[in-house]
PDB file of C-alpha atoms and ligand atoms in Angstrom:
ATOM      1  CA  UNK F 490      13.366  -8.749  11.971  1.00 96.00           C
ATOM      2  CA  UNK F 491      16.941  -8.375  10.851  1.00 97.00           C
ATOM      3  CA  UNK F 492      18.494  -7.531   7.474  1.00 98.00           C
ATOM      4  CA  UNK F 493      21.538  -9.452   6.242  1.00 98.00           C
ATOM      5  CA  UNK F 494      23.572  -8.217   3.304  1.00 98.00           C
ATOM      6  CA  UNK F 495      24.420 -11.083   0.943  1.00 98.00           C
ATOM      7  CA  UNK F 496      25.699  -9.283  -2.160  1.00 98.00           C
ATOM      8  CA  UNK F 497      25.349  -5.822  -3.718  1.00 97.00           C
ATOM      9  CA  UNK F 498      22.023  -6.862  -5.223  1.00 98.00           C
ATOM     10  CA  UNK F 499      20.863  -9.436  -2.651  1.00 98.00           C
ATOM     11  CA  UNK F 500      19.586  -8.873   0.902  1.00 98.00           C
ATOM     12  CA  UNK F 501      18.125 -11.458   3.253  1.00 98.00           C
ATOM     13  CA  UNK F 502      15.271 -10.561   5.599  1.00 98.00           C
ATOM     14  CA  UNK F 503      15.333 -12.728   8.740  1.00 98.00           C
ATOM     15  CA  UNK F 504      11.607 -12.918   9.397  1.00 98.00           C
ATOM     16  CA  UNK F 505      11.715 -14.908  12.645  1.00 96.00           C
ATOM     17  CA  UNK F 506      10.487 -18.233  11.306  1.00 96.00           C
ATOM     18  CA  UNK F 507       9.038 -20.408  14.120  1.00 91.00           C
ATOM     19  CA  UNK F 508       9.370 -17.332  16.365  1.00 92.00           C
ATOM     20  CA  UNK F 509      13.182 -17.390  16.388  1.00 93.00           C
ATOM     21  CA  UNK F 510      15.961 -15.432  14.684  1.00 95.00           C
ATOM     22  CA  UNK F 511      18.473 -17.425  12.666  1.00 95.00           C
ATOM     23  CA  UNK F 512      15.938 -19.944  11.277  1.00 95.00           C
ATOM     24  CA  UNK F 513      14.427 -18.540   8.091  1.00 97.00           C
ATOM     25  CA  UNK F 514      14.843 -15.777   5.535  1.00 98.00           C
ATOM     26  CA  UNK F 515      13.167 -14.225   2.539  1.00 98.00           C
ATOM     27  CA  UNK F 516      15.715 -13.088  -0.044  1.00 98.00           C
ATOM     28  CA  UNK F 517      15.304  -9.762  -1.852  1.00 98.00           C
ATOM     29  CA  UNK F 518      16.965  -9.739  -5.288  1.00 98.00           C
ATOM     30  CA  UNK F 519      17.232  -6.340  -6.964  1.00 98.00           C
ATOM     31  CA  UNK F 520      17.766  -5.491 -10.600  1.00 98.00           C
ATOM     32  CA  UNK F 521      15.596  -2.863 -12.250  1.00 97.00           C
ATOM     33  CA  UNK F 522      12.725  -4.981 -10.985  1.00 97.00           C
ATOM     34  CA  UNK F 523      12.595  -6.753  -7.649  1.00 98.00           C
ATOM     35  CA  UNK F 524      12.069 -10.422  -6.795  1.00 98.00           C
ATOM     36  CA  UNK F 525      11.513 -12.081  -3.439  1.00 98.00           C
ATOM     37  CA  UNK F 526      12.716 -15.664  -3.088  1.00 98.00           C
ATOM     38  CA  UNK F 527      10.913 -17.701  -0.405  1.00 98.00           C
ATOM     39  CA  UNK F 528       7.967 -16.398   1.582  1.00 98.00           C
ATOM     40  CA  UNK F 529       8.224 -17.819   5.101  1.00 98.00           C
ATOM     41  CA  UNK F 530       4.849 -18.680   6.623  1.00 97.00           C
ATOM     42  CA  UNK F 531       1.771 -16.488   6.937  1.00 96.00           C
ATOM     43  CA  UNK F 532       3.059 -15.614  10.425  1.00 97.00           C
ATOM     44  CA  UNK F 533       6.364 -14.206   9.153  1.00 98.00           C
ATOM     45  CA  UNK F 534       4.834 -11.931   6.474  1.00 98.00           C
ATOM     46  CA  UNK F 535       4.616  -8.849   8.782  1.00 98.00           C
ATOM     47  CA  UNK F 536       8.365  -9.062   9.445  1.00 98.00           C
ATOM     48  CA  UNK F 537       9.089  -9.488   5.720  1.00 98.00           C
ATOM     49  CA  UNK F 538       6.992  -6.410   4.913  1.00 98.00           C
ATOM     50  CA  UNK F 539       8.810  -4.483   7.667  1.00 98.00           C
ATOM     51  CA  UNK F 540      12.091  -5.543   6.072  1.00 98.00           C
ATOM     52  CA  UNK F 541      10.969  -4.263   2.662  1.00 98.00           C
ATOM     53  CA  UNK F 542       9.938  -0.951   4.269  1.00 98.00           C
ATOM     54  CA  UNK F 543      13.343  -0.673   5.920  1.00 98.00           C
ATOM     55  CA  UNK F 544      14.953  -1.230   2.510  1.00 98.00           C
ATOM     56  CA  UNK F 545      12.724   1.615   1.191  1.00 98.00           C
ATOM     57  CA  UNK F 546      11.038  -0.773  -1.265  1.00 98.00           C
ATOM     58  CA  UNK F 547       7.454   0.230  -2.026  1.00 98.00           C
ATOM     59  CA  UNK F 548       4.872  -2.591  -2.201  1.00 98.00           C
ATOM     60  CA  UNK F 549       4.207  -1.710  -5.881  1.00 98.00           C
ATOM     61  CA  UNK F 550       7.902  -2.159  -6.702  1.00 98.00           C
ATOM     62  CA  UNK F 551       7.947  -5.935  -6.090  1.00 98.00           C
ATOM     63  CA  UNK F 552       7.218  -7.833  -9.320  1.00 98.00           C
ATOM     64  CA  UNK F 553       7.995 -11.437  -8.427  1.00 98.00           C
ATOM     65  CA  UNK F 554       7.428 -13.761  -5.449  1.00 98.00           C
ATOM     66  CA  UNK F 555       9.362 -16.980  -6.063  1.00 98.00           C
ATOM     67  CA  UNK F 556       9.017 -20.208  -4.041  1.00 98.00           C
ATOM     68  CA  UNK F 557      11.409 -23.176  -4.079  1.00 98.00           C
ATOM     69  CA  UNK F 558       8.647 -25.637  -3.111  1.00 98.00           C
ATOM     70  CA  UNK F 559       5.237 -25.993  -1.570  1.00 95.00           C
ATOM     71  CA  UNK F 560       6.207 -26.576   2.090  1.00 93.00           C
ATOM     72  CA  UNK F 561       4.605 -24.056   4.391  1.00 93.00           C
ATOM     73  CA  UNK F 562       7.800 -22.294   5.492  1.00 94.00           C
ATOM     74  CA  UNK F 563       8.606 -21.686   1.797  1.00 97.00           C
ATOM     75  CA  UNK F 564       5.212 -20.882   0.269  1.00 97.00           C
ATOM     76  CA  UNK F 565       2.795 -20.362   3.198  1.00 96.00           C
ATOM     77  CA  UNK F 566       3.325 -16.605   3.134  1.00 98.00           C
ATOM     78  CA  UNK F 567       2.822 -16.337  -0.645  1.00 98.00           C
ATOM     79  CA  UNK F 568      -0.904 -15.544  -0.550  1.00 98.00           C
ATOM     80  CA  UNK F 569      -0.511 -12.876   2.133  1.00 98.00           C
ATOM     81  CA  UNK F 570       2.499 -11.354   0.377  1.00 98.00           C
ATOM     82  CA  UNK F 571       0.601 -11.360  -2.934  1.00 98.00           C
ATOM     83  CA  UNK F 572      -2.235  -9.464  -1.239  1.00 98.00           C
ATOM     84  CA  UNK F 573       0.196  -6.888   0.179  1.00 98.00           C
ATOM     85  CA  UNK F 574       2.324  -6.578  -2.999  1.00 98.00           C
ATOM     86  CA  UNK F 575      -0.330  -5.849  -5.625  1.00 98.00           C
ATOM     87  CA  UNK F 576       1.796  -6.120  -8.790  1.00 98.00           C
ATOM     88  CA  UNK F 577       3.693  -9.300  -7.916  1.00 98.00           C
ATOM     89  CA  UNK F 578       3.268 -12.639  -9.668  1.00 98.00           C
ATOM     90  CA  UNK F 579       3.826 -15.850  -7.677  1.00 98.00           C
ATOM     91  CA  UNK F 580       6.119 -18.579  -9.048  1.00 98.00           C
ATOM     92  CA  UNK F 581       6.252 -22.238  -8.035  1.00 98.00           C
ATOM     93  CA  UNK F 582       6.563 -25.561  -9.901  1.00 98.00           C
ATOM     94  CA  UNK F 583       3.397 -26.074 -11.965  1.00 98.00           C
ATOM     95  CA  UNK F 584       2.629 -29.341 -10.112  1.00 98.00           C
ATOM     96  CA  UNK F 585       2.106 -27.254  -6.950  1.00 97.00           C
ATOM     97  CA  UNK F 586       0.252 -24.278  -8.438  1.00 98.00           C
ATOM     98  CA  UNK F 587      -3.240 -25.745  -7.862  1.00 96.00           C
ATOM     99  CA  UNK F 588      -2.511 -26.027  -4.116  1.00 96.00           C
ATOM    100  CA  UNK F 589      -1.721 -22.328  -3.784  1.00 97.00           C
ATOM    101  CA  UNK F 590      -4.883 -21.441  -5.717  1.00 97.00           C
ATOM    102  CA  UNK F 591      -6.960 -23.755  -3.501  1.00 95.00           C
ATOM    103  CA  UNK F 592      -5.016 -24.658  -0.335  1.00 93.00           C
ATOM    104  CA  UNK F 593      -7.966 -26.377   1.386  1.00 87.00           C
ATOM    105  CA  UNK F 594      -6.652 -29.933   0.926  1.00 85.00           C
ATOM    106  CA  UNK F 595      -3.132 -29.032   1.956  1.00 85.00           C
ATOM    107  CA  UNK F 596      -3.529 -28.137   5.615  1.00 83.00           C
ATOM    108  CA  UNK F 597      -4.207 -31.583   7.069  1.00 79.00           C
ATOM    109  CA  UNK F 598      -1.274 -33.158   5.254  1.00 78.00           C
ATOM    110  CA  UNK F 599       1.061 -30.364   6.389  1.00 79.00           C
ATOM    111  CA  UNK F 600      -0.145 -30.795   9.967  1.00 81.00           C
ATOM    112  CA  UNK F 601       0.718 -34.506   9.852  1.00 79.00           C
ATOM    113  CA  UNK F 602       4.165 -33.744   8.419  1.00 77.00           C
ATOM    114  CA  UNK F 603       5.244 -30.986  10.828  1.00 77.00           C
ATOM    115  CA  UNK F 604       3.806 -32.532  14.009  1.00 79.00           C
ATOM    116  CA  UNK F 605       1.573 -31.136  16.734  1.00 81.00           C
ATOM    117  CA  UNK F 606       4.280 -29.258  18.644  1.00 81.00           C
ATOM    118  CA  UNK F 607       5.374 -27.063  15.736  1.00 80.00           C
ATOM    119  CA  UNK F 608       2.028 -26.892  13.905  1.00 84.00           C
ATOM    120  CA  UNK F 609       0.743 -23.698  15.641  1.00 84.00           C
ATOM    121  CA  UNK F 610       3.893 -21.901  14.420  1.00 85.00           C
ATOM    122  CA  UNK F 611       3.102 -22.570  10.752  1.00 87.00           C
ATOM    123  CA  UNK F 612       0.127 -20.252  10.207  1.00 91.00           C
ATOM    124  CA  UNK F 613      -2.159 -20.883   7.243  1.00 92.00           C
ATOM    125  CA  UNK F 614      -2.531 -20.296   3.502  1.00 94.00           C
ATOM    126  CA  UNK F 615      -4.409 -17.512   1.751  1.00 96.00           C
ATOM    127  CA  UNK F 616      -5.667 -18.606  -1.697  1.00 97.00           C
ATOM    128  CA  UNK F 617      -3.933 -16.885  -4.629  1.00 98.00           C
ATOM    129  CA  UNK F 618      -5.939 -15.865  -7.737  1.00 98.00           C
ATOM    130  CA  UNK F 619      -4.942 -18.206 -10.569  1.00 98.00           C
ATOM    131  CA  UNK F 620      -4.196 -15.255 -12.868  1.00 98.00           C
ATOM    132  CA  UNK F 621      -1.289 -14.243 -10.606  1.00 98.00           C
ATOM    133  CA  UNK F 622       0.389 -17.690 -10.618  1.00 98.00           C
ATOM    134  CA  UNK F 623       3.303 -18.540 -12.937  1.00 98.00           C
ATOM    135  CA  UNK F 624       4.974 -21.930 -13.504  1.00 98.00           C
ATOM    136  CA  UNK F 625       8.608 -21.804 -12.351  1.00 98.00           C
ATOM    137  CA  UNK F 626      10.244 -24.989 -13.657  1.00 98.00           C
ATOM    138  CA  UNK F 627      11.580 -23.334 -16.837  1.00 98.00           C
ATOM    139  CA  UNK F 628      12.037 -19.922 -15.263  1.00 98.00           C
ATOM    140  CA  UNK F 629      14.637 -17.603 -16.734  1.00 98.00           C
ATOM    141  CA  UNK F 630      13.878 -14.223 -15.272  1.00 98.00           C
ATOM    142  CA  UNK F 631      15.687 -11.069 -16.377  1.00 98.00           C
ATOM    143  CA  UNK F 632      15.438  -8.483 -13.586  1.00 98.00           C
ATOM    144  CA  UNK F 633      17.563  -5.921 -15.435  1.00 98.00           C
ATOM    145  CA  UNK F 634      21.034  -4.564 -14.541  1.00 97.00           C
ATOM    146  CA  UNK F 635      22.558  -7.947 -15.450  1.00 97.00           C
ATOM    147  CA  UNK F 636      20.567  -9.709 -12.731  1.00 98.00           C
ATOM    148  CA  UNK F 637      19.150 -12.976 -14.042  1.00 98.00           C
ATOM    149  CA  UNK F 638      17.543 -15.884 -12.192  1.00 98.00           C
ATOM    150  CA  UNK F 639      17.388 -19.382 -13.637  1.00 98.00           C
ATOM    151  CA  UNK F 640      15.469 -22.359 -12.241  1.00 98.00           C
ATOM    152  CA  UNK F 641      17.189 -25.714 -11.695  1.00 98.00           C
ATOM    153  CA  UNK F 642      15.179 -28.873 -10.952  1.00 98.00           C
ATOM    154  CA  UNK F 643      16.305 -30.157  -7.541  1.00 98.00           C
ATOM    155  CA  UNK F 644      13.863 -32.934  -6.534  1.00 98.00           C
ATOM    156  CA  UNK F 645      14.301 -35.222  -3.531  1.00 98.00           C
ATOM    157  CA  UNK F 646      13.393 -33.157  -0.462  1.00 97.00           C
ATOM    158  CA  UNK F 647      10.108 -32.749  -2.335  1.00 96.00           C
ATOM    159  CA  UNK F 648       9.162 -33.658  -5.914  1.00 97.00           C
ATOM    160  CA  UNK F 649       8.415 -30.033  -6.846  1.00 98.00           C
ATOM    161  CA  UNK F 650      11.648 -28.596  -5.462  1.00 98.00           C
ATOM    162  CA  UNK F 651      13.370 -25.942  -7.614  1.00 98.00           C
ATOM    163  CA  UNK F 652      16.548 -24.018  -6.870  1.00 98.00           C
ATOM    164  CA  UNK F 653      17.307 -20.673  -8.527  1.00 98.00           C
ATOM    165  CA  UNK F 654      20.724 -19.723  -9.839  1.00 98.00           C
ATOM    166  CA  UNK F 655      21.640 -16.055  -9.597  1.00 98.00           C
ATOM    167  CA  UNK F 656      23.752 -15.653 -12.716  1.00 98.00           C
ATOM    168  CA  UNK F 657      25.322 -12.362 -11.536  1.00 98.00           C
ATOM    169  CA  UNK F 658      26.908 -13.732  -8.344  1.00 98.00           C
ATOM    170  CA  UNK F 659      26.896 -17.377  -9.477  1.00 98.00           C
ATOM    171  CA  UNK F 660      25.242 -18.367  -6.186  1.00 98.00           C
ATOM    172  CA  UNK F 661      22.287 -20.714  -5.845  1.00 98.00           C
ATOM    173  CA  UNK F 662      19.119 -20.112  -3.850  1.00 98.00           C
ATOM    174  CA  UNK F 663      18.958 -23.703  -2.727  1.00 98.00           C
ATOM    175  CA  UNK F 664      15.869 -23.951  -0.522  1.00 98.00           C
ATOM    176  CA  UNK F 665      15.932 -27.318   1.270  1.00 98.00           C
ATOM    177  CA  UNK F 666      17.444 -29.261  -1.661  1.00 98.00           C
ATOM    178  CA  UNK F 667      20.418 -30.624   0.305  1.00 97.00           C
ATOM    179  CA  UNK F 668      20.522 -29.498   3.928  1.00 94.00           C
ATOM    180  CA  UNK F 669      19.806 -26.865   6.531  1.00 96.00           C
ATOM    181  CA  UNK F 670      22.730 -25.030   8.170  1.00 96.00           C
ATOM    182  CA  UNK F 671      21.747 -22.865  11.141  1.00 94.00           C
ATOM    183  CA  UNK F 672      24.959 -21.722  12.786  1.00 91.00           C
ATOM    184  CA  UNK F 673      23.177 -19.740  15.502  1.00 90.00           C
ATOM    185  CA  UNK F 674      21.623 -22.966  16.800  1.00 88.00           C
ATOM    186  CA  UNK F 675      24.585 -25.161  15.938  1.00 87.00           C
ATOM    187  CA  UNK F 676      22.341 -27.222  13.689  1.00 90.00           C
ATOM    188  CA  UNK F 677      23.136 -28.737  10.297  1.00 92.00           C
ATOM    189  CA  UNK F 678      20.876 -31.440   8.946  1.00 93.00           C
ATOM    190  CA  UNK F 679      19.210 -32.749   5.818  1.00 94.00           C
ATOM    191  CA  UNK F 680      15.404 -32.659   5.948  1.00 93.00           C
ATOM    192  CA  UNK F 681      13.683 -35.691   4.471  1.00 96.00           C
ATOM    193  CA  UNK F 682       9.962 -35.191   5.123  1.00 94.00           C
ATOM    194  CA  UNK F 683       7.031 -37.542   4.514  1.00 90.00           C
ATOM    195  CA  UNK F 684       5.138 -38.294   2.426  1.00 89.00           C
ATOM    196  CA  UNK F 685       6.937 -37.441  -0.810  1.00 93.00           C
ATOM    197  CA  UNK F 686      10.634 -37.591   0.134  1.00 96.00           C
ATOM    198  CA  UNK F 687      12.752 -39.427  -2.493  1.00 97.00           C
ATOM    199  CA  UNK F 688      16.231 -40.530  -1.373  1.00 97.00           C
ATOM    200  CA  UNK F 689      17.575 -41.423  -4.803  1.00 97.00           C
ATOM    201  CA  UNK F 690      16.354 -38.136  -6.285  1.00 98.00           C
ATOM    202  CA  UNK F 691      18.005 -36.171  -3.469  1.00 98.00           C
ATOM    203  CA  UNK F 692      21.314 -37.995  -3.946  1.00 98.00           C
ATOM    204  CA  UNK F 693      21.202 -37.139  -7.664  1.00 98.00           C
ATOM    205  CA  UNK F 694      20.329 -33.531  -6.842  1.00 98.00           C
ATOM    206  CA  UNK F 695      23.257 -33.132  -4.420  1.00 98.00           C
ATOM    207  CA  UNK F 696      25.641 -34.654  -6.992  1.00 98.00           C
ATOM    208  CA  UNK F 697      24.292 -32.280  -9.635  1.00 98.00           C
ATOM    209  CA  UNK F 698      24.727 -29.203  -7.424  1.00 98.00           C
ATOM    210  CA  UNK F 699      28.215 -30.388  -6.478  1.00 98.00           C
ATOM    211  CA  UNK F 700      29.092 -30.612 -10.206  1.00 98.00           C
ATOM    212  CA  UNK F 701      28.185 -26.941 -10.739  1.00 98.00           C
ATOM    213  CA  UNK F 702      31.203 -25.805  -8.628  1.00 98.00           C
ATOM    214  CA  UNK F 703      29.217 -22.932  -7.149  1.00 98.00           C
ATOM    215  CA  UNK F 704      30.911 -20.032  -5.344  1.00 98.00           C
ATOM    216  CA  UNK F 705      28.095 -19.854  -2.804  1.00 98.00           C
ATOM    217  CA  UNK F 706      24.758 -21.245  -1.730  1.00 98.00           C
ATOM    218  CA  UNK F 707      21.952 -19.175  -0.266  1.00 98.00           C
ATOM    219  CA  UNK F 708      19.993 -21.279   2.183  1.00 98.00           C
ATOM    220  CA  UNK F 709      16.475 -20.488   3.322  1.00 98.00           C
ATOM    221  CA  UNK F 710      17.504 -22.043   6.653  1.00 97.00           C
ATOM    222  CA  UNK F 711      19.871 -20.155   6.819  1.00 97.00           C
ATOM    223  CA  UNK F 712      21.890 -17.555   4.987  1.00 97.00           C
ATOM    224  CA  UNK F 713      24.797 -17.503   2.535  1.00 98.00           C
ATOM    225  CA  UNK F 714      27.625 -20.055   2.687  1.00 98.00           C
ATOM    226  CA  UNK F 715      30.764 -20.090   0.557  1.00 98.00           C
ATOM    227  CA  UNK F 716      32.115 -23.481   1.735  1.00 97.00           C
ATOM    228  CA  UNK F 717      29.774 -25.143  -0.743  1.00 98.00           C
ATOM    229  CA  UNK F 718      31.606 -28.403  -1.327  1.00 98.00           C
ATOM    230  CA  UNK F 719      31.970 -29.005   2.432  1.00 98.00           C
ATOM    231  CA  UNK F 720      28.270 -28.350   3.071  1.00 97.00           C
ATOM    232  CA  UNK F 721      27.156 -30.679   0.264  1.00 98.00           C
ATOM    233  CA  UNK F 722      29.588 -33.398   1.312  1.00 98.00           C
ATOM    234  CA  UNK F 723      28.409 -33.137   4.916  1.00 97.00           C
ATOM    235  CA  UNK F 724      24.775 -33.321   3.775  1.00 97.00           C
ATOM    236  CA  UNK F 725      25.529 -36.541   1.858  1.00 97.00           C
ATOM    237  CA  UNK F 726      27.258 -38.072   4.884  1.00 97.00           C
ATOM    238  CA  UNK F 727      24.377 -37.115   7.160  1.00 96.00           C
ATOM    239  CA  UNK F 728      21.899 -38.668   4.747  1.00 97.00           C
ATOM    240  CA  UNK F 729      23.964 -41.889   4.731  1.00 97.00           C
ATOM    241  CA  UNK F 730      23.981 -41.880   8.555  1.00 96.00           C
ATOM    242  CA  UNK F 731      20.223 -41.317   8.667  1.00 97.00           C
ATOM    243  CA  UNK F 732      19.590 -44.164   6.208  1.00 97.00           C
ATOM    244  CA  UNK F 733      21.808 -46.403   8.336  1.00 97.00           C
ATOM    245  CA  UNK F 734      19.977 -45.477  11.549  1.00 97.00           C
ATOM    246  CA  UNK F 735      16.598 -46.098   9.925  1.00 97.00           C
ATOM    247  CA  UNK F 736      17.654 -49.435   8.412  1.00 96.00           C
ATOM    248  CA  UNK F 737      18.829 -50.664  11.805  1.00 97.00           C
ATOM    249  CA  UNK F 738      15.605 -49.434  13.444  1.00 97.00           C
ATOM    250  CA  UNK F 739      13.455 -51.245  10.876  1.00 96.00           C
ATOM    251  CA  UNK F 740      15.450 -54.455  11.357  1.00 96.00           C
ATOM    252  CA  UNK F 741      14.986 -54.144  15.132  1.00 97.00           C
ATOM    253  CA  UNK F 742      11.258 -53.473  14.780  1.00 96.00           C
ATOM    254  CA  UNK F 743      11.571 -49.913  16.121  1.00 96.00           C
ATOM    255  CA  UNK F 744       9.305 -47.236  14.724  1.00 94.00           C
ATOM    256  CA  UNK F 745       8.795 -44.575  17.397  1.00 96.00           C
ATOM    257  CA  UNK F 746       9.631 -41.339  15.602  1.00 94.00           C
ATOM    258  CA  UNK F 747      10.392 -39.224  18.699  1.00 93.00           C
ATOM    259  CA  UNK F 748      12.791 -41.854  20.101  1.00 95.00           C
ATOM    260  CA  UNK F 749      14.617 -42.233  16.803  1.00 96.00           C
ATOM    261  CA  UNK F 750      14.791 -38.445  16.291  1.00 94.00           C
ATOM    262  CA  UNK F 751      16.390 -37.974  19.724  1.00 92.00           C
ATOM    263  CA  UNK F 752      18.918 -40.685  18.826  1.00 92.00           C
ATOM    264  CA  UNK F 753      19.745 -39.142  15.453  1.00 93.00           C
ATOM    265  CA  UNK F 754      19.948 -35.521  16.605  1.00 90.00           C
ATOM    266  CA  UNK F 755      20.489 -35.291  20.369  1.00 86.00           C
ATOM    267  CA  UNK F 756      19.899 -31.631  21.151  1.00 86.00           C
ATOM    268  CA  UNK F 757      19.586 -29.876  24.521  1.00 82.00           C
ATOM    269  CA  UNK F 758      15.856 -29.504  25.157  1.00 78.00           C
ATOM    270  CA  UNK F 759      16.359 -26.381  27.300  1.00 80.00           C
ATOM    271  CA  UNK F 760      17.796 -24.452  24.334  1.00 81.00           C
ATOM    272  CA  UNK F 761      15.391 -22.193  22.411  1.00 80.00           C
ATOM    273  CA  UNK F 762      16.551 -24.003  19.267  1.00 83.00           C
ATOM    274  CA  UNK F 763      15.232 -27.272  20.711  1.00 88.00           C
ATOM    275  CA  UNK F 764      11.827 -26.908  19.093  1.00 85.00           C
ATOM    276  CA  UNK F 765      13.470 -26.365  15.702  1.00 86.00           C
ATOM    277  CA  UNK F 766      15.767 -29.358  16.165  1.00 89.00           C
ATOM    278  CA  UNK F 767      12.974 -31.662  17.364  1.00 90.00           C
ATOM    279  CA  UNK F 768      10.490 -30.603  14.736  1.00 89.00           C
ATOM    280  CA  UNK F 769      12.853 -30.991  11.785  1.00 91.00           C
ATOM    281  CA  UNK F 770      14.564 -34.143  13.002  1.00 93.00           C
ATOM    282  CA  UNK F 771      11.198 -35.819  13.644  1.00 93.00           C
ATOM    283  CA  UNK F 772      10.054 -34.796  10.167  1.00 92.00           C
ATOM    284  CA  UNK F 773      13.206 -36.318   8.690  1.00 95.00           C
ATOM    285  CA  UNK F 774      12.921 -39.547  10.665  1.00 96.00           C
ATOM    286  CA  UNK F 775       9.256 -39.977   9.685  1.00 95.00           C
ATOM    287  CA  UNK F 776      10.009 -39.347   6.011  1.00 96.00           C
ATOM    288  CA  UNK F 777      13.010 -41.661   5.828  1.00 97.00           C
ATOM    289  CA  UNK F 778      11.175 -44.368   7.798  1.00 96.00           C
ATOM    290  CA  UNK F 779       8.355 -44.241   5.281  1.00 96.00           C
ATOM    291  CA  UNK F 780      10.729 -44.197   2.298  1.00 96.00           C
ATOM    292  CA  UNK F 781      12.838 -47.136   3.517  1.00 96.00           C
ATOM    293  CA  UNK F 782       9.802 -49.156   4.631  1.00 95.00           C
ATOM    294  CA  UNK F 783       8.212 -48.764   1.200  1.00 95.00           C
ATOM    295  CA  UNK F 784      11.506 -49.575  -0.535  1.00 93.00           C
ATOM    296  CA  UNK F 785      11.779 -52.840   1.439  1.00 91.00           C
ATOM    297  CA  UNK F 786       8.249 -53.733   0.452  1.00 91.00           C
ATOM    298  CA  UNK F 787       9.362 -53.267  -3.154  1.00 84.00           C
TER     299      UNK F 787
HETATM  300 ZN1   ZN A1587      10.774 -28.113   2.701  1.00 54.00          ZN
END
C-alpha cells in the first residue's frame, strides 16, 4: 500500500490491484465529509482500509463509496468496504445497482471477460443491502468546504460508465472511460471489453471529455495526469489502430484472441507487468472482435 498526494483534498491509495503496485487506486476526497471513488476488488480492500488508517480517517467518517462502473476492479470491493465503513452509502449507475445487491449472476460473465489467467486475482462480490445503494447518474454531491462532485455520463467502455468531476480542482475521476496509463509498467491502452463495449459511444465520450478542456484527469489505472489533451488524443489513435487490426483479422479469418493481443500489445512476458498487459489487451481484443463482428452482421 502506498499513498499518493493528488491535491490538497484528494489522496490516492495504491491498493496493489492484481498484486502489483502502480496498477490501481482508490481515491479519497475530503471535504467536511469524505468520499471514496473506486473500490478495487475484494482482494484490495485490506490495503484500502490500511490507507484510510494511515490517513487517520475513522471508518465512521466515510460517508460515500462511489464507483465509476460495475467492472470488478471498480466495484468488486464495494460490498466489503460497505461492511467495514458502516455509515457509507454506495453509488453506481442505477442500471448496475441490482447487480451489487445480488451479484450471483455477475461472476460467470466477469470470469469470461477477464480470462482464466487473471481471474483468481479478481476476488468476489459481497452483496450490498439495497437500502445503502444510491443511483449515481445525476449525482451532485456537496462534501462541504467547497468540495463538490458531479457525475458525467461516459458510456462506451461500459454502458453504465460514469466519470465524476471534482469542481474544486476541475479534474475528472475518469475511470476507464478513455484509456489506462500505467507509467510504472510503460503501458498505455484503451480497454474495450466484451460483451457490452460500444465503439461509437466511446468515441463520443472521448470527444466530450476533450471539449471540457480539463486541467487534469484522475485515472483509476493509474493516477493523476495533467497532459489531458495528449492522453485523450493518444487514446483515440490507439482505438483507431485496434479497430484497424481487428478489421484486418476478421477479413483474414483470424479470431484467436491471444495471438491478436500479442500482435496489438507486444509486451515482455518476463516483466511483472506482463500479466496486466496480457489480461487487459486480451480483454480489449475480445471486446472489439465481438463489436466489429456484430457490426458487420448489421
Ligand atoms: Zn472497466
